[in-house]
mmCIF file of C-alpha atoms in Angstrom:
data_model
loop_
_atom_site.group_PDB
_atom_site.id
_atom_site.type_symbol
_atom_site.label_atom_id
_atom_site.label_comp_id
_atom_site.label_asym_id
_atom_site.label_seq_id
_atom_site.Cartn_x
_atom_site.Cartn_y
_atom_site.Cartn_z
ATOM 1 C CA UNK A 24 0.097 -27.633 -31.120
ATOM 2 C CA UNK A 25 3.315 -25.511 -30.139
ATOM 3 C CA UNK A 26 3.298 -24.182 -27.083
ATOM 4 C CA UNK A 27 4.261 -20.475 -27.426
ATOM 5 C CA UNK A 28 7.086 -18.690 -25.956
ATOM 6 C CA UNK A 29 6.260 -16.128 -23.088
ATOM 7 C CA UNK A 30 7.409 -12.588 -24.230
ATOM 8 C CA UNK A 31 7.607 -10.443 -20.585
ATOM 9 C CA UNK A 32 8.493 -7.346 -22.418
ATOM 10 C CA UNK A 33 4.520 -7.444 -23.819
ATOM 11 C CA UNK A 34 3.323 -8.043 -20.598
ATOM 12 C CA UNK A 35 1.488 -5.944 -18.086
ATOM 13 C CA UNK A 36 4.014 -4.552 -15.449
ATOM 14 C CA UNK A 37 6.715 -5.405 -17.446
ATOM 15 C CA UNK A 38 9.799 -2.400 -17.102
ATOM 16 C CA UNK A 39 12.812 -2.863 -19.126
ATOM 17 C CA UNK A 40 15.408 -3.479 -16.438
ATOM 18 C CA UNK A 41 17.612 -0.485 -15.809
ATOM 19 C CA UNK A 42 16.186 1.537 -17.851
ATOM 20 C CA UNK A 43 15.432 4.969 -16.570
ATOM 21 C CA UNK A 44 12.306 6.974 -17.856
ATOM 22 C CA UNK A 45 10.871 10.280 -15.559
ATOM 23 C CA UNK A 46 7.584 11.235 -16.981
ATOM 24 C CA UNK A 47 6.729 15.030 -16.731
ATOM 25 C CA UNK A 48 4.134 14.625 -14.284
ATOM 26 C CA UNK A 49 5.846 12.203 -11.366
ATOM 27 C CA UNK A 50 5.150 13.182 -7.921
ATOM 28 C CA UNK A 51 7.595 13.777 -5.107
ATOM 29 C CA UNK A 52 6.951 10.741 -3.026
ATOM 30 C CA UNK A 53 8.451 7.851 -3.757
ATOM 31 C CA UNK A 54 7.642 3.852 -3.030
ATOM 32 C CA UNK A 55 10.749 1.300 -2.599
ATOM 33 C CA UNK A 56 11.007 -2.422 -2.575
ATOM 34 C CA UNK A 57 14.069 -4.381 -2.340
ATOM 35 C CA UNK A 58 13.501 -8.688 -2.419
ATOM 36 C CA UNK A 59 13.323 -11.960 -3.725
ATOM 37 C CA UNK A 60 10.775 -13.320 -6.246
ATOM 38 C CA UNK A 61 9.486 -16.745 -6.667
ATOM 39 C CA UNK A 62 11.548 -17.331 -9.654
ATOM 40 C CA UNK A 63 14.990 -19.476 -9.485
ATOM 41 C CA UNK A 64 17.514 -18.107 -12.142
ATOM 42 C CA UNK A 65 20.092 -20.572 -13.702
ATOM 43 C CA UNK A 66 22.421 -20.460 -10.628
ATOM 44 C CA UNK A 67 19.168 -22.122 -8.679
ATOM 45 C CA UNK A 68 19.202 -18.719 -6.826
ATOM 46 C CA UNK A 69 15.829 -16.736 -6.317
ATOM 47 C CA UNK A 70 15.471 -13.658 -8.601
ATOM 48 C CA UNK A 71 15.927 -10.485 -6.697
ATOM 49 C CA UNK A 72 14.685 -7.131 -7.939
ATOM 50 C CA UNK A 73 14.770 -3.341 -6.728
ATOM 51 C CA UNK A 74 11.837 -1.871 -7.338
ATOM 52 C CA UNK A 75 10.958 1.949 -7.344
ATOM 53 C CA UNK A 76 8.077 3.883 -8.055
ATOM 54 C CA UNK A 77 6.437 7.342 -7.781
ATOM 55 C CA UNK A 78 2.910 7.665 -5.500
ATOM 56 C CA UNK A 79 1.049 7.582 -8.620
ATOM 57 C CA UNK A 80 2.814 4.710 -10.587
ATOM 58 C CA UNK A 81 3.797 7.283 -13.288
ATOM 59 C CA UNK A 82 7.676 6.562 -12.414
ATOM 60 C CA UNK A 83 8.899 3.032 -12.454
ATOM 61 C CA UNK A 84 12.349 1.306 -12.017
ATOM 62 C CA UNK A 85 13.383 -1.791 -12.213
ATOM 63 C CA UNK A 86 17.175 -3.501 -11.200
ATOM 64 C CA UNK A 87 17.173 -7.023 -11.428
ATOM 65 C CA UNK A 88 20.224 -7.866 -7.971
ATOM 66 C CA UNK A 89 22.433 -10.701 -7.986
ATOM 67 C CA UNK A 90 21.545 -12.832 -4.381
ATOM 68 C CA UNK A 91 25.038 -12.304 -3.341
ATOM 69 C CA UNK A 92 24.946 -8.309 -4.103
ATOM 70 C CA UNK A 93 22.002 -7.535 -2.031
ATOM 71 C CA UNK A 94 23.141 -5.221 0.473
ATOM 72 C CA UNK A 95 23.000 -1.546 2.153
ATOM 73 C CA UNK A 96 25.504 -0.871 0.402
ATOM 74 C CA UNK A 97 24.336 -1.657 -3.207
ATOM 75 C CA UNK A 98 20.978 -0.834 -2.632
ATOM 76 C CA UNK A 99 22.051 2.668 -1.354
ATOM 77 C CA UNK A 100 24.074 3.184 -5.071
ATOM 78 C CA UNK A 101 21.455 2.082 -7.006
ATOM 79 C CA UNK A 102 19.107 4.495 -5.184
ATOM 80 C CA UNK A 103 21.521 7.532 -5.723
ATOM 81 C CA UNK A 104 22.019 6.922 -9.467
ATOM 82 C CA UNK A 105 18.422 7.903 -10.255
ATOM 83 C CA UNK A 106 18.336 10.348 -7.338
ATOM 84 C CA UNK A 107 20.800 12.325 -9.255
ATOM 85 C CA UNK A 108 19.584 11.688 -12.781
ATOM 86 C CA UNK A 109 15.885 12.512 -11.665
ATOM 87 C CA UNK A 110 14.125 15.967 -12.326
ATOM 88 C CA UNK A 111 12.069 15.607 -9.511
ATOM 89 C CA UNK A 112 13.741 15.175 -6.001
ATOM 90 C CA UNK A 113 11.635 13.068 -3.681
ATOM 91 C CA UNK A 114 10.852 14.395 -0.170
ATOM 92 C CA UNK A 115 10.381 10.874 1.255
ATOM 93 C CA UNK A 116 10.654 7.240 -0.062
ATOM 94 C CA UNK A 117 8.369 4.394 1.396
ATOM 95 C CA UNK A 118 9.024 0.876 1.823
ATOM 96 C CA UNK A 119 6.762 -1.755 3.462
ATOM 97 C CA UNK A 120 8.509 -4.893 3.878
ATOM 98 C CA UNK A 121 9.199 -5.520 8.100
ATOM 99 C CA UNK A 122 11.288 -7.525 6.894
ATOM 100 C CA UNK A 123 13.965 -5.669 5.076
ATOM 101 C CA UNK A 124 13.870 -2.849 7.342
ATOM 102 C CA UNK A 125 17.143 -3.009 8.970
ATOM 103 C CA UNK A 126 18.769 -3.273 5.406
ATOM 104 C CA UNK A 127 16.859 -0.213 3.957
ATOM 105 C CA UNK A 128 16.912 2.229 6.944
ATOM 106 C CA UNK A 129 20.653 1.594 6.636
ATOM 107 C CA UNK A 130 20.830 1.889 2.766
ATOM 108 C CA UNK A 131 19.002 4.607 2.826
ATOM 109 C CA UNK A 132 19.209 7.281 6.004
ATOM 110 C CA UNK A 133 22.398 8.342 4.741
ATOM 111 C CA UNK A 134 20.621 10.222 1.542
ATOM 112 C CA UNK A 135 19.215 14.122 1.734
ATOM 113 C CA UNK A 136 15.324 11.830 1.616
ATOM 114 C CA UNK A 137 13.052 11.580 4.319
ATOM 115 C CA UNK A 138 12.838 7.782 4.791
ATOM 116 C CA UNK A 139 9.315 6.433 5.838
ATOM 117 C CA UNK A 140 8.728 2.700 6.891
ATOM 118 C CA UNK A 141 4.810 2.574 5.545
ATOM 119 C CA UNK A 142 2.515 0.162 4.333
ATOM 120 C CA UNK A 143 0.422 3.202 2.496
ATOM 121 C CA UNK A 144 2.318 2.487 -1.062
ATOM 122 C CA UNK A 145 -0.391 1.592 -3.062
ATOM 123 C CA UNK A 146 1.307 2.049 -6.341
ATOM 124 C CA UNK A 147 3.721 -0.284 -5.454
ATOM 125 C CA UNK A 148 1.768 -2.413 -4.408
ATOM 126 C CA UNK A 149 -0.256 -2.281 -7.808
ATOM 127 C CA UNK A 150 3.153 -2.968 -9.679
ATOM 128 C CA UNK A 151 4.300 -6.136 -7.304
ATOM 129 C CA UNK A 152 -0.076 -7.708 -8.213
ATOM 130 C CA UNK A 153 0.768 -6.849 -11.823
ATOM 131 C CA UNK A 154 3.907 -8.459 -11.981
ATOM 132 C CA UNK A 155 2.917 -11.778 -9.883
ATOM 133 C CA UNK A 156 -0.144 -11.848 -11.990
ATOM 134 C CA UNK A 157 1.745 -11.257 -15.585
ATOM 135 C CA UNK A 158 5.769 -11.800 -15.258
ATOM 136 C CA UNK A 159 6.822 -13.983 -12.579
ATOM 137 C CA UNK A 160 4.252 -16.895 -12.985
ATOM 138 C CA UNK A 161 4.956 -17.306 -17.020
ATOM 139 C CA UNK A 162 8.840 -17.126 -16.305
ATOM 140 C CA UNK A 163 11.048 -19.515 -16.217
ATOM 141 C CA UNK A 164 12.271 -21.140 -12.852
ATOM 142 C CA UNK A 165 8.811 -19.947 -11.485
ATOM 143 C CA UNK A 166 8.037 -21.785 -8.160
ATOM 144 C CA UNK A 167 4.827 -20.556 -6.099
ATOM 145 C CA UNK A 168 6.507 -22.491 -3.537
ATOM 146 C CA UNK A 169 9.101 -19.643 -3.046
ATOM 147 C CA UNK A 170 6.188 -17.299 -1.705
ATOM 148 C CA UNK A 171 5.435 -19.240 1.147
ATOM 149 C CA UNK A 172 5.171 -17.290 4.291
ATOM 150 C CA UNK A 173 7.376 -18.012 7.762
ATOM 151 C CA UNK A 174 6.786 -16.404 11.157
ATOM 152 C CA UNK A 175 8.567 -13.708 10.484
ATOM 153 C CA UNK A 176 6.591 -12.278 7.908
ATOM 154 C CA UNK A 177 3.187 -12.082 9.588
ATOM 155 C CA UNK A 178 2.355 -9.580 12.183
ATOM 156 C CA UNK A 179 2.052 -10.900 15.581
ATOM 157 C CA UNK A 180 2.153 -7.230 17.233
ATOM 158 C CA UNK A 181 -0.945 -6.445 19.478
ATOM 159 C CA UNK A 182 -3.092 -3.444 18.975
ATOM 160 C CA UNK A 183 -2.393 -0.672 20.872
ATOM 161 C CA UNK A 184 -4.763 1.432 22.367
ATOM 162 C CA UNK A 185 -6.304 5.483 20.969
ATOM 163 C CA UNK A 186 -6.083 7.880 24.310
ATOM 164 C CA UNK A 187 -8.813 9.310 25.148
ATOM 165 C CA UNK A 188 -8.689 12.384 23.518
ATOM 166 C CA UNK A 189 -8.689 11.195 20.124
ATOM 167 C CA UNK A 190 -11.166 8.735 20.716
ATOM 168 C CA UNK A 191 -14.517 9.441 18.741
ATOM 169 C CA UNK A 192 -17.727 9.077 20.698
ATOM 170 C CA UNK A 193 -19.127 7.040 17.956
ATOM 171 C CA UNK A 194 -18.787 5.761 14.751
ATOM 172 C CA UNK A 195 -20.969 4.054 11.628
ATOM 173 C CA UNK A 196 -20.603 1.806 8.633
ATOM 174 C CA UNK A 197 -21.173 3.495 5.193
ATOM 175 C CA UNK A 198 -20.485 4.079 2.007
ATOM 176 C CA UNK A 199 -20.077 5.848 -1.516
ATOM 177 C CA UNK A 200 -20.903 5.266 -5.099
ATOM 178 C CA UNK A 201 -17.964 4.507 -6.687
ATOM 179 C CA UNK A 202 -18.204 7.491 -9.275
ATOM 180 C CA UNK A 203 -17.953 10.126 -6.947
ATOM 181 C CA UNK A 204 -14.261 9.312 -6.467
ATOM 182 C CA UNK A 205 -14.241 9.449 -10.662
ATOM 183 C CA UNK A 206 -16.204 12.830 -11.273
ATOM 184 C CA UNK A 207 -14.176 14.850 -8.555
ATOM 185 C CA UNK A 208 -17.169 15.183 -6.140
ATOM 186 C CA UNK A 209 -14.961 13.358 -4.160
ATOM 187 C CA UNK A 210 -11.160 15.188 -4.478
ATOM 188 C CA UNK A 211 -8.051 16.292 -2.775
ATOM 189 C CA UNK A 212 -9.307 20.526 -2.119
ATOM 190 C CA UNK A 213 -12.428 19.539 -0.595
ATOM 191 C CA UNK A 214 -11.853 16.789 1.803
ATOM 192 C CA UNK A 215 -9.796 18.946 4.112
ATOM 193 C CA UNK A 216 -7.193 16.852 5.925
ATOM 194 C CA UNK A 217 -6.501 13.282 4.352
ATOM 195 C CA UNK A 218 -5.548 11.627 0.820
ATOM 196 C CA UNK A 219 -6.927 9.439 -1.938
ATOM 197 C CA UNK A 220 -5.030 6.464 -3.130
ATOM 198 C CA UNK A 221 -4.556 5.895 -6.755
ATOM 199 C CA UNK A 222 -8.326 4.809 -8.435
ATOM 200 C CA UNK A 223 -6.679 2.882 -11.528
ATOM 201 C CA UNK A 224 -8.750 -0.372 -10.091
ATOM 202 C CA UNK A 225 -11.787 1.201 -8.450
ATOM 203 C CA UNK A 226 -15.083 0.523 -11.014
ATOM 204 C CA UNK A 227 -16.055 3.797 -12.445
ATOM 205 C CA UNK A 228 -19.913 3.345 -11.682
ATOM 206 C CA UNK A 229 -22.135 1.124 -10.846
ATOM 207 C CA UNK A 230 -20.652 -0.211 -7.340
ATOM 208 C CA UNK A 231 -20.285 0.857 -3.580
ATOM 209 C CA UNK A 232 -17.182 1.620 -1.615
ATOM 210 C CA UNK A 233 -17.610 0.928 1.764
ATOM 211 C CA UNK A 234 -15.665 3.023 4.742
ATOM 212 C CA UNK A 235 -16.318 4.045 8.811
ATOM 213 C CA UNK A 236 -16.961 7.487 9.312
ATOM 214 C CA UNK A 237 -16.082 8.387 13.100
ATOM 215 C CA UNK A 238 -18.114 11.089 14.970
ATOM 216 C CA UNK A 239 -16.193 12.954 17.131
ATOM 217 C CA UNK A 240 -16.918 16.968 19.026
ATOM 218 C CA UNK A 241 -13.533 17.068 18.380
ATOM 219 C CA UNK A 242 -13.385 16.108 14.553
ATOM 220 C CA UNK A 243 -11.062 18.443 13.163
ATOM 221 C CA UNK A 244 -8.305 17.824 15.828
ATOM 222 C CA UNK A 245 -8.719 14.172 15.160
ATOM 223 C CA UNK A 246 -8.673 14.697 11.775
ATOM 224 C CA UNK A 247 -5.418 16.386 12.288
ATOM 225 C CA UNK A 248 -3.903 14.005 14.628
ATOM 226 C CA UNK A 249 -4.717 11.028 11.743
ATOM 227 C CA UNK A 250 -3.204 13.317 9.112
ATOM 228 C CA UNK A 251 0.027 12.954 10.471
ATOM 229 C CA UNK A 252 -0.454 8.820 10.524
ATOM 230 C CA UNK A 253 0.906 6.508 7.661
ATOM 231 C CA UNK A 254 -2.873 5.171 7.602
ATOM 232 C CA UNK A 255 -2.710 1.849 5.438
ATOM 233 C CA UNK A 256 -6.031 0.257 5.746
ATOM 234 C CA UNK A 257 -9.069 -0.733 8.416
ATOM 235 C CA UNK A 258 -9.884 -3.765 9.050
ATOM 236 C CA UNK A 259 -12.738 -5.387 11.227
ATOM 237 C CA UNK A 260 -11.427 -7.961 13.777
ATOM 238 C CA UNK A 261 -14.485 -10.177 14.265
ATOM 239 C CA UNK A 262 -12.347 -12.525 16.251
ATOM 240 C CA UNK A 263 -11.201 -9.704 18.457
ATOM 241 C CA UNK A 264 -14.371 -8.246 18.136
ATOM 242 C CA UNK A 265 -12.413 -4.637 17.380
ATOM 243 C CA UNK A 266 -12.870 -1.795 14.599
ATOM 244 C CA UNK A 267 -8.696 -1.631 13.746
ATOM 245 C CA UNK A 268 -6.699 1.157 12.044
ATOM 246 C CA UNK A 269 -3.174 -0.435 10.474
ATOM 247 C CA UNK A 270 -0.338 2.247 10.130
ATOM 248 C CA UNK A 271 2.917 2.641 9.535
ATOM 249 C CA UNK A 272 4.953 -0.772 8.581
ATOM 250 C CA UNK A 273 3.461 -3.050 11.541
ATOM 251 C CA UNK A 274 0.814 -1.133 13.842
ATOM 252 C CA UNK A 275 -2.100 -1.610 14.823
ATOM 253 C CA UNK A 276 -4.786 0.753 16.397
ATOM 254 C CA UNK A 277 -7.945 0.071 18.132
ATOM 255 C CA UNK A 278 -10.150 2.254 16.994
ATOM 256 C CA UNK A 279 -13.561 1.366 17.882
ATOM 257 C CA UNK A 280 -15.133 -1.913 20.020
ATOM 258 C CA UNK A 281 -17.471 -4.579 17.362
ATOM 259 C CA UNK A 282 -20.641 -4.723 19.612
ATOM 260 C CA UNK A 283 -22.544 -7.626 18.584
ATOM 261 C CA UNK A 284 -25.601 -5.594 16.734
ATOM 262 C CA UNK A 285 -22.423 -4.197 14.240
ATOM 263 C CA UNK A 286 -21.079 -8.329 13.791
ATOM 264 C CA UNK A 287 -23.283 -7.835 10.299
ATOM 265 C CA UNK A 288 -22.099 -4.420 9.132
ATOM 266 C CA UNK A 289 -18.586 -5.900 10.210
ATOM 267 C CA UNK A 290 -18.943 -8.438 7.955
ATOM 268 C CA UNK A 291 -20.487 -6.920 4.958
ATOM 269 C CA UNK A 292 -17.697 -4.147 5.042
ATOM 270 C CA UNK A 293 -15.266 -6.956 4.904
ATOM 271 C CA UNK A 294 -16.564 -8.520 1.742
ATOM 272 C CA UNK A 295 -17.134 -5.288 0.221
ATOM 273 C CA UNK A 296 -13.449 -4.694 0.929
ATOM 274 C CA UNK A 297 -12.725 -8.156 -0.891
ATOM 275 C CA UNK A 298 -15.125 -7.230 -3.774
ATOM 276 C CA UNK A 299 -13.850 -4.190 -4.766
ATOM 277 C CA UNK A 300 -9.903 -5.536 -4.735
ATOM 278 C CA UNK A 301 -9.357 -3.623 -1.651
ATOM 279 C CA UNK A 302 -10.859 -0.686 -1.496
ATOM 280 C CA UNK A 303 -12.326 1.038 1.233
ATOM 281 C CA UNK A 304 -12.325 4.512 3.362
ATOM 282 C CA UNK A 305 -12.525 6.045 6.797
ATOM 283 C CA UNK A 306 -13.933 9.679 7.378
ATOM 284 C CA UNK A 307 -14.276 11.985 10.521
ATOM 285 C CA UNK A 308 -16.613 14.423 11.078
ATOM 286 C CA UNK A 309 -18.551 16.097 13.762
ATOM 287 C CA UNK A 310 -21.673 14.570 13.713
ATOM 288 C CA UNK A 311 -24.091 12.300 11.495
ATOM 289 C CA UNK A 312 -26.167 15.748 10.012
ATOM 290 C CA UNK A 313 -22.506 17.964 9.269
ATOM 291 C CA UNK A 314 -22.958 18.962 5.262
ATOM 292 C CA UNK A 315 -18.343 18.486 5.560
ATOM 293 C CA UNK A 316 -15.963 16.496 6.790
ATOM 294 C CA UNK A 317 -13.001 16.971 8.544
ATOM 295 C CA UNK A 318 -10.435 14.228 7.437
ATOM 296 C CA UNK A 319 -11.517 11.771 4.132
ATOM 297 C CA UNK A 320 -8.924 8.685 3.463
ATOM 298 C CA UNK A 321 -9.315 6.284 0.220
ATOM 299 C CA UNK A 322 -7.490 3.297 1.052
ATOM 300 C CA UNK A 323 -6.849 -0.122 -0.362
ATOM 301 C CA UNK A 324 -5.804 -3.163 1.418
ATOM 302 C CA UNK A 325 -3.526 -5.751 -0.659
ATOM 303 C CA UNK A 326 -2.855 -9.519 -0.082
ATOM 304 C CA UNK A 327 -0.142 -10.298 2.430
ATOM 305 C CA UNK A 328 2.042 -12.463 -0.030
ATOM 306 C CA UNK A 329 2.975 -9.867 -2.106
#
């Protein structure tokens, strides 16, 4: 039987490259990614794209980058071509990648943008599992081999310590039907300080979301204090035996000790995290019996390789 041909333009998180679309309802903040793909073009050189996105994965760009024409420089033109052809101005543009930072910050400080080094860029990371899922793998020159990590790209930093202050006296293991992030019980005017990622992926019933809500006297002000964090996910060190908040593009915050009576909770909010391709959430509020809460974050933690 012939084998058929692969046709990328029919699959999922396939965008025509350099082609520029700006749907009606994109959102102001933006999500950037400049590097190399397991794929080795004719030249035996890896593919290298710039990718860019809206918050919401309404907006998406795509310029394929010659290895020998990645730089500041390039990247930096690229970036100002749609800046001036788009309707909507961002106020800031994320990236994620530690290792590109230099490159980027340079590439892109000198534009009127607010340039964030963040892991929270969920829709981009939604477009990068779409495209290693459906593009890279059927093209050809595909080489799984390419992905493989070094040192360099894990992070070796240690957590750092909350002060005092925004310490909460307590916290617990919970969780939320999925379908109160679908019907709006769950939405951006009524969780006060905080944001929901994009719920493409989240099941619409039927399943649990597990999160942390910390108790704190103090709620709102740590609320507040959070608010103005690039919160990316929370993860449960059982090794380290620590309750960890990841922000920005590499740190880590210890939120919370794991006493050994919580090893089970730990361990079940880590699967349910796996389960539910990522998703998860951390709330604050002042106390186990208040009817509100003070600060509500959906997040979603993706795979390392992408």
């Amino acid at each position: 039987m012939a084998r058929m041909l692969f046709d990328e333009t029919k699959a999922i998180g396939y965008v025509k490259p350099d082609e520029v679309n700006f749907p009606s309802d994109m959102t102001d903040e933006w999500e950037l990614d400049c590097y190399s793909r397991p794929v080795l073009g004719e030249d035996g050189k890896k593919l290298w794209e710039l990718l860019l996105t809206d918050s919401e994965g309404k907006f998406r760009y795509l310029k394929p980058l010659a290895s020998n024409l990645v730089n500041s420089r390039n990247v930096r033109k690229a970036v100002e071509d749609i800046l001036e052809q788009s309707p909507v101005k961002p106020k800031c543009i994320r990236f994620f990648r530690n290792q590109m930072y230099n490159m980027i910050m340079i590439a892109l400080s000198p534009l009127d943008v607010e340039v964030k080094p963040s892991r929270r860029t969920t829709s981009l990371y939604m477009w990068l599992q779409e495209r290693e899922e459906n593009v890279y793998r059927f093209m050809t020159g595909y080489n799984p081999q390419l992905k493989q990590q070094t040192i360099l790209d894990y992070d070796v930093t240690q957590p750092d310590r909350l002060s005092d202050v925004l310490r909460a006296e307590s916290y617990a293991f919970v969780a939320l039907p999925s379908e109160v992030f679908w019907d709006g019980q769950v939405n951006a005017e009524n969780i006060k300080k905080g944001r929901l990622c994009p719920i493409k992926d989240l099941p619409k019933s039927g399943e649990w979301i597990h999160g942390i809500t910390l108790f704190s006297k103090r709620a709102a002000a740590v609320a507040a204090w959070m608010n103005g964090l690039e919160i990316a996910f929370i993860k449960a060190d059982l090794l380290g035996r620590e309750l960890l908040m990841h922000t920005d593009i590499r740190t880590q915050l210890i939120l919370a000790p794991l006493m050994d009576a919580q090893k089970k909770e730990a361990q079940m909010f880590e699967k349910a995290k796996t389960e539910m391709q990522g998703y998860h959430f951390i709330s604050v509020q002042s106390s186990p019996d208040a009817e509100e809460v003070e600060g509500f974050w959906l997040l979603r933690q993706f795979n390392d390789s992408l």
